[in-house]
Short mmCIF file of C-alpha atoms in Angstrom, two decimals:
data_model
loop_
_atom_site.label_atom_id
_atom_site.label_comp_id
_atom_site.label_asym_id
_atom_site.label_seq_id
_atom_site.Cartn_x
_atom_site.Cartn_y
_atom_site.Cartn_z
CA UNK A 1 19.69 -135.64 31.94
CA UNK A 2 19.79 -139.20 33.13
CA UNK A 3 18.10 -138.73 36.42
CA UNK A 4 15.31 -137.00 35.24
CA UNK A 5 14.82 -139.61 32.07
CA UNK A 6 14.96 -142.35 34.73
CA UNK A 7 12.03 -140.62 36.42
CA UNK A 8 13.70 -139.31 39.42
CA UNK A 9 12.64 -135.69 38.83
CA UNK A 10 13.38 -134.01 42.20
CA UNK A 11 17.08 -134.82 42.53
CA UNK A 12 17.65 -134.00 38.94
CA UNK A 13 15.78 -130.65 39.54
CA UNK A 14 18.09 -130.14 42.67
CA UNK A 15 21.21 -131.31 41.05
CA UNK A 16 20.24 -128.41 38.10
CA UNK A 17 19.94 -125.63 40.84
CA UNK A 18 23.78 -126.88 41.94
CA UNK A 19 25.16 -126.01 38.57
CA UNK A 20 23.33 -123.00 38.03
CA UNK A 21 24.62 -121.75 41.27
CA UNK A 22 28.20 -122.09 40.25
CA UNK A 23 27.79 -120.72 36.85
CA UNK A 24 27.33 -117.67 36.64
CA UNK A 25 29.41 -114.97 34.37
CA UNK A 26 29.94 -114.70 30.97
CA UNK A 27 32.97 -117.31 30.53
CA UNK A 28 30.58 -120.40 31.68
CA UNK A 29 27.09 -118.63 29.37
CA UNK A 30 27.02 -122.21 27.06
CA UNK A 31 27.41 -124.47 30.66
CA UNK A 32 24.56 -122.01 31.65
CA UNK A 33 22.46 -122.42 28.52
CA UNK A 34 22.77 -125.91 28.39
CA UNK A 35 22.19 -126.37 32.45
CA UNK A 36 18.81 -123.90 32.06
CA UNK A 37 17.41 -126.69 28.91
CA UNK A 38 18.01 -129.48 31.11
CA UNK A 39 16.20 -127.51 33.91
CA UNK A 40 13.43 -126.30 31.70
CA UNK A 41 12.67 -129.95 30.38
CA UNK A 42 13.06 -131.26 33.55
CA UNK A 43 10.24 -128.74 35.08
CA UNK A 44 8.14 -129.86 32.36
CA UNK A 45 8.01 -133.38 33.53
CA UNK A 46 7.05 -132.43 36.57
CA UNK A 47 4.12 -130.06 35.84
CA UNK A 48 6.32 -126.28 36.85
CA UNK A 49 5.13 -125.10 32.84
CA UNK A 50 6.05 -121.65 34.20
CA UNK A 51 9.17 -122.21 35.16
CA UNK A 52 10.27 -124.76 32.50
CA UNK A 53 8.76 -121.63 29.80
CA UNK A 54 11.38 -119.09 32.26
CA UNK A 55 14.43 -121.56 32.12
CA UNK A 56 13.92 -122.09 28.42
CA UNK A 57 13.46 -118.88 27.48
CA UNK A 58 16.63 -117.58 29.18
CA UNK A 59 18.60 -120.42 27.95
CA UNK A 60 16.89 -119.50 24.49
CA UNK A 61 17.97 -115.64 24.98
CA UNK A 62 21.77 -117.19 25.89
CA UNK A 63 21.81 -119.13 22.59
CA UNK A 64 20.75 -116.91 20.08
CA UNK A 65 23.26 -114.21 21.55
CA UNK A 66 25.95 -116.42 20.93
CA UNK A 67 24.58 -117.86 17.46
CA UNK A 68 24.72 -121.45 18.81
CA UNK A 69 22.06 -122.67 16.64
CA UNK A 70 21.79 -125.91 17.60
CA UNK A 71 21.37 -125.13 20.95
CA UNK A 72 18.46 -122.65 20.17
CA UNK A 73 16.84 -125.13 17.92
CA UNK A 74 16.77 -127.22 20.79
CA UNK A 75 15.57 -124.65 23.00
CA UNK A 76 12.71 -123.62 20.88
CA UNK A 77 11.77 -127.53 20.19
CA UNK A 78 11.34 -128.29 24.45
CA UNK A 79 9.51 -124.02 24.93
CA UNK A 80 7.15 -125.02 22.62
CA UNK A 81 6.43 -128.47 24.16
CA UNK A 82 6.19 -126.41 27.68
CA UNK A 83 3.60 -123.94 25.75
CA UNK A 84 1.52 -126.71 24.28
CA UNK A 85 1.10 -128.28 27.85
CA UNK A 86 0.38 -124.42 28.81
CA UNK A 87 -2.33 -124.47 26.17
CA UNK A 88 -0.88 -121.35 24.17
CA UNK A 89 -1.45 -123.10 20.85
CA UNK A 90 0.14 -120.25 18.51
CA UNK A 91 3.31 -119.49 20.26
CA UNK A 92 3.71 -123.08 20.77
CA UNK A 93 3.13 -123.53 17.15
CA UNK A 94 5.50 -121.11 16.22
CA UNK A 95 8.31 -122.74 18.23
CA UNK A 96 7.43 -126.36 17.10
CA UNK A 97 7.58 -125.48 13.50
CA UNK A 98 11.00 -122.86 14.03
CA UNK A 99 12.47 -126.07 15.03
CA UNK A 100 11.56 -128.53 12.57
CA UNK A 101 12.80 -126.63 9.62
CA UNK A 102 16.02 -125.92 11.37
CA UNK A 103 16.38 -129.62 12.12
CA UNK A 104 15.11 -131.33 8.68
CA UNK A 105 17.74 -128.34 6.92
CA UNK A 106 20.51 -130.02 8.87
CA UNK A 107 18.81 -133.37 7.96
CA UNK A 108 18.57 -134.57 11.31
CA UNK A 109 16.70 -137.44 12.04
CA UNK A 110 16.69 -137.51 15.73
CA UNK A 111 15.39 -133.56 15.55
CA UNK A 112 12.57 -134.23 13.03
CA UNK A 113 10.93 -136.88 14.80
CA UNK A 114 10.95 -135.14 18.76
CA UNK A 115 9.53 -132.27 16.36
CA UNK A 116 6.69 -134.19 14.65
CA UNK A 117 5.73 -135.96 18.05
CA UNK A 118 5.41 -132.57 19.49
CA UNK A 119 3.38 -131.34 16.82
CA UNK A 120 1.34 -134.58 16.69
CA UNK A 121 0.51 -133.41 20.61
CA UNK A 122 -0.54 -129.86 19.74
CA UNK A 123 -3.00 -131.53 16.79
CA UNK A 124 -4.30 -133.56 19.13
CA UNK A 125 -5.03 -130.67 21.92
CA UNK A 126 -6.19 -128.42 19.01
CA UNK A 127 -9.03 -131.40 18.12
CA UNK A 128 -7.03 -131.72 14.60
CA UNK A 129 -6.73 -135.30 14.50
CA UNK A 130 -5.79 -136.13 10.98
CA UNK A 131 -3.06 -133.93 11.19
CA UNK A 132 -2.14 -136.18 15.04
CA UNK A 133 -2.10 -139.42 13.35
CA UNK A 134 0.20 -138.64 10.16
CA UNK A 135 2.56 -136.76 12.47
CA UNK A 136 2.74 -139.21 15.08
CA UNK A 137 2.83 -142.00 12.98
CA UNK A 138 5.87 -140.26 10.57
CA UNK A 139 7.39 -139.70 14.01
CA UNK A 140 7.42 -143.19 15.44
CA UNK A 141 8.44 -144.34 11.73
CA UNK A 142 12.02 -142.35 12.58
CA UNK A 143 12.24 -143.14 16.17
CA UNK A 144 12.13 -147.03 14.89
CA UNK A 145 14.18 -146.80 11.54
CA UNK A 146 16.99 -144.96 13.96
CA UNK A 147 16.06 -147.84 16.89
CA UNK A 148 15.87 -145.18 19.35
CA UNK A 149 13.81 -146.89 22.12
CA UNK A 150 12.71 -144.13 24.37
CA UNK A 151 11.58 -142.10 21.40
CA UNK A 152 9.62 -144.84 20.40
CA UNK A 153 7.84 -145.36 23.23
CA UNK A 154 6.93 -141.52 23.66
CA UNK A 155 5.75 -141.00 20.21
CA UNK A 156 3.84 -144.43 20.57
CA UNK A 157 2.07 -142.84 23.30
CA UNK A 158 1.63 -139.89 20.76
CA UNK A 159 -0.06 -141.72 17.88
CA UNK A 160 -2.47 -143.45 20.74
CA UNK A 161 -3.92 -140.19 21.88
CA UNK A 162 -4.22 -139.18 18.03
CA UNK A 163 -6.29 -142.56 17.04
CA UNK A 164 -8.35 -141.47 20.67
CA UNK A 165 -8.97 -138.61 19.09
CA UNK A 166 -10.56 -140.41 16.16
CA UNK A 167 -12.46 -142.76 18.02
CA UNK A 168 -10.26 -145.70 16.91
CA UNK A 169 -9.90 -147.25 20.18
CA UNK A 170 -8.54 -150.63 19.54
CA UNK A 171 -5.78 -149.20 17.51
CA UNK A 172 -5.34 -146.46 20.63
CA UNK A 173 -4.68 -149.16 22.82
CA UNK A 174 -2.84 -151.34 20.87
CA UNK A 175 -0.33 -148.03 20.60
CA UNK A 176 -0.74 -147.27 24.55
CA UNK A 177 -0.16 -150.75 25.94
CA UNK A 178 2.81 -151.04 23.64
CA UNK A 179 4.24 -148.11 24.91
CA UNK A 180 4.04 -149.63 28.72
CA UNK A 181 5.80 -152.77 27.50
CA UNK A 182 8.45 -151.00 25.89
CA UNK A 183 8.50 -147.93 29.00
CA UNK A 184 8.55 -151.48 31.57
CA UNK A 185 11.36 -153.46 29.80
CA UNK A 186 13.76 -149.78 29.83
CA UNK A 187 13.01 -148.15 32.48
CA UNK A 188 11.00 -145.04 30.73
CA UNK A 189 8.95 -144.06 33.79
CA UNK A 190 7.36 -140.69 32.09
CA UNK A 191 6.10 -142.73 28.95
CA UNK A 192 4.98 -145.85 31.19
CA UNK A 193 3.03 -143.59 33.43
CA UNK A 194 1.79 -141.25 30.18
CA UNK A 195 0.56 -144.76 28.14
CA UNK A 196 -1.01 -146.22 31.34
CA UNK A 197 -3.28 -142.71 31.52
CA UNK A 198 -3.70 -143.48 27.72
CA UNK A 199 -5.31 -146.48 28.53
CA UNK A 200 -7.34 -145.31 31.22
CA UNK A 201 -8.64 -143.02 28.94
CA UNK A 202 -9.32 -145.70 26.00
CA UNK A 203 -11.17 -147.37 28.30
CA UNK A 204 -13.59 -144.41 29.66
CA UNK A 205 -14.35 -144.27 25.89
CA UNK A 206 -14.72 -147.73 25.71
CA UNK A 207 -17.87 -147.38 27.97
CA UNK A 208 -15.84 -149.59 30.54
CA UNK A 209 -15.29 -146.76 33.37
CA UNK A 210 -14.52 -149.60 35.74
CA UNK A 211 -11.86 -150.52 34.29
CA UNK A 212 -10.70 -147.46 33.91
CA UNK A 213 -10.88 -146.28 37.46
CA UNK A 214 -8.44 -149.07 38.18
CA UNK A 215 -6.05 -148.12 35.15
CA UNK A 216 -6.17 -144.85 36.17
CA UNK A 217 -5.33 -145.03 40.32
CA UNK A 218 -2.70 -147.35 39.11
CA UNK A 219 -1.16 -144.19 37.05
CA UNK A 220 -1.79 -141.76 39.79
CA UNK A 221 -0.06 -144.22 42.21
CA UNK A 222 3.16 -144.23 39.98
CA UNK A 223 2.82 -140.59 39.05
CA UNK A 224 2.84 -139.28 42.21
CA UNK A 225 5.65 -141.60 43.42
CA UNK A 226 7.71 -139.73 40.41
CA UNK A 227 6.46 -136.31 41.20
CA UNK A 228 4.78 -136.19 37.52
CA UNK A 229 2.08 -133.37 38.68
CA UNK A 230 -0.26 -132.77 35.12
CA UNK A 231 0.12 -136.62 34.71
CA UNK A 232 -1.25 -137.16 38.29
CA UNK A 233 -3.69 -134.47 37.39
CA UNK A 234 -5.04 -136.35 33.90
CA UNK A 235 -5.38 -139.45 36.04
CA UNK A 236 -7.30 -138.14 38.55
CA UNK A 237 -9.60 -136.23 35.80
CA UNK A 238 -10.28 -140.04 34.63
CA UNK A 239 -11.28 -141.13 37.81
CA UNK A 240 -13.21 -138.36 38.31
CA UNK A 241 -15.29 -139.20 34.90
CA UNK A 242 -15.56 -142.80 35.89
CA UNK A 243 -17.25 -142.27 39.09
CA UNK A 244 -19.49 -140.15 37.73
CA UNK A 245 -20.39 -142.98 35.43
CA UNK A 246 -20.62 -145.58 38.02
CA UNK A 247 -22.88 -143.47 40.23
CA UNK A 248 -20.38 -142.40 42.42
CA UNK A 249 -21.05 -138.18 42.26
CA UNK A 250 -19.39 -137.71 45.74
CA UNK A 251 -16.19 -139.53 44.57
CA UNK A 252 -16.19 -137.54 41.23
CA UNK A 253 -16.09 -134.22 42.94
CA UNK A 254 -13.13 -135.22 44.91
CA UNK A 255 -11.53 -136.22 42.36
CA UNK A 256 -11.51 -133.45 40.09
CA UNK A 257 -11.25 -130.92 43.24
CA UNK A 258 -7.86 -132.67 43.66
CA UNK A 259 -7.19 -132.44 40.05
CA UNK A 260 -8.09 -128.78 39.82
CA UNK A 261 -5.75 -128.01 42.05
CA UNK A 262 -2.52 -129.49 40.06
CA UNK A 263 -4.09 -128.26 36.72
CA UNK A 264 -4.16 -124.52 38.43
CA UNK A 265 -0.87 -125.06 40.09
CA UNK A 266 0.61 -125.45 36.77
CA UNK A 267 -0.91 -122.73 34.85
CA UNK A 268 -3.09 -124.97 32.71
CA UNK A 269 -6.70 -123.31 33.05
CA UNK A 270 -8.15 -124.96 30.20
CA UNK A 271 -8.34 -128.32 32.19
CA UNK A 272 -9.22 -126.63 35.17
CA UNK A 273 -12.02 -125.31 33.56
CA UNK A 274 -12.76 -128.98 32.70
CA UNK A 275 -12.94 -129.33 36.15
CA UNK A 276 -14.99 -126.96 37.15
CA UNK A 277 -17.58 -128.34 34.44
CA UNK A 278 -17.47 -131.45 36.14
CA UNK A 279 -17.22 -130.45 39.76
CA UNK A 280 -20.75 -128.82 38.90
CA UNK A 281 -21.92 -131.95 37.21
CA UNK A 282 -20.78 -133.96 40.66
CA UNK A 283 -22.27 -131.87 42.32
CA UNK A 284 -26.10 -131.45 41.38
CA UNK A 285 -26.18 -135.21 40.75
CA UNK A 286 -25.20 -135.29 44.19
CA UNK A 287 -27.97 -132.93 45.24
CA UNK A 288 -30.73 -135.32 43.75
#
């Protein structure tokens, strides 16, 4: 997993396929299952939900046959995150909340908090925002009692789109930009790139779109130099917003044309249907 936690998605994803190639038959089904996680996560960071759902669920299948639970835990905890990002909300749900009791029966620590930042996500998707902020902030309580650093920095980024959510935008970006300085001083290239698009964002709401047309190319520059597709996607869909509020209709379509096309690519049609919305918007301003 370290390549693709460092950011460098494409050689971990081709460094996956080696393994997988090599293991087949029943004697190496646990290198298998573990190999298909690490694949299915790893799609996930780079925007292939389909095929991070069809690597989990086989590795999930592979698991449960073998009563690893663990392992399936595990499984279910990163298909759900994959389903969230897919916008199926119920079966994502389902996963998410499989995997929590498993994890806070074994009294794990580590387990309940990636759990309770997931589930602060899928709040914050589902426009439950309460429910965001006392799940992401339990989670980042954990991921700092237990001084896990990356943790903290993804579940800050969590608790930041929650307090969005609620329209409490200096405490958003206090969470966001402390994300960055913790994703900047390790390394964390997903969660550096995922709390500068949180800030973007915090500013559009701000009523400051110029500002966050800069935050946001500055996201999309680093996203697409780490192949992170849906986060190049939600950057673009921020630029797209701010030129349409700095009078810019012509920019704004191309924008969210561009973003379309990764939100489609990756099976998310609910923000592609954002797009669309837009797009039109663009577009008969344009006209005038």
């Amino acid at each position: 997993m370290i390549e693709s936690d460092l950011g460098h998605v494409d050689e971990a994803l081709r460094l996956y396929g080696r393994v997988l190639a090599v293991s087949d038959g029943p004697e190496f089904a646990h290198i298998r299952a573990v190999t298909l996680n690490d694949l299915g996560t790893t799609c996930t960071k780079a925007g292939d939900l389909p095929g991070a759902v069809r690597y989990l669920t086989e590795a999930l299948a592979l698991n449960e046959g073998s009563d690893r639970h663990p392992s399936a835990a595990a499984n279910r905890a990163n298909l759900g995150a994959a389903l969230r990002q897919l916008e199926q909300f119920e079966p994502a749900r389902e996963h998410l909340e499989s995997a929590l009791r498993y994890y806070r029966g074994i009294a794990s620590p580590i387990g309940e908090m990636a759990l309770l930042e997931e589930l602060s996500r899928l709040h914050c998707r589902r426009g439950q925002c309460d429910a965001a902020v006392r799940d992401g902030a339990e989670a980042l309580r954990i991921a700092r009692k237990i001084n896990d650093s990356m943790s903290e920095a993804g579940c800050l980024n969590a608790l930041g789109s929650a307090l969005l959510g609620r329209r409490e935008l200096t405490n958003a970006r206090n969470r966001f930009e402390e994300a960055v300085r913790i994703s900047k001083e390790f390394g964390y290239l997903h969660s550096e790139v995922q709390g500068r698009v949180g800030l973007a964002e915090t500013a559009l709401a701000s009523g400051d779109p110029h500002a966050a047309q800069a935050v946001a190319a500055a996201a999309l520059r680093m996203a697409d130099g780490q192949s992170y597709r849906l986060l190049a996607a939600d950057a673009l869909l921020v630029r797209a917003q701010a030129a349409l509020r700095t009078g810019d209709p012509g920019a704004a379509e191309q924008f969210c044309r561009e973003a379309r096309v990764r939100y489609e690519a990756a099976g998310v049609t609910g923000r592609a249907r954002d797009c669309d919305v837009l797009i039109s918007r663009a577009t008969a301003r344009g006209s005038r």
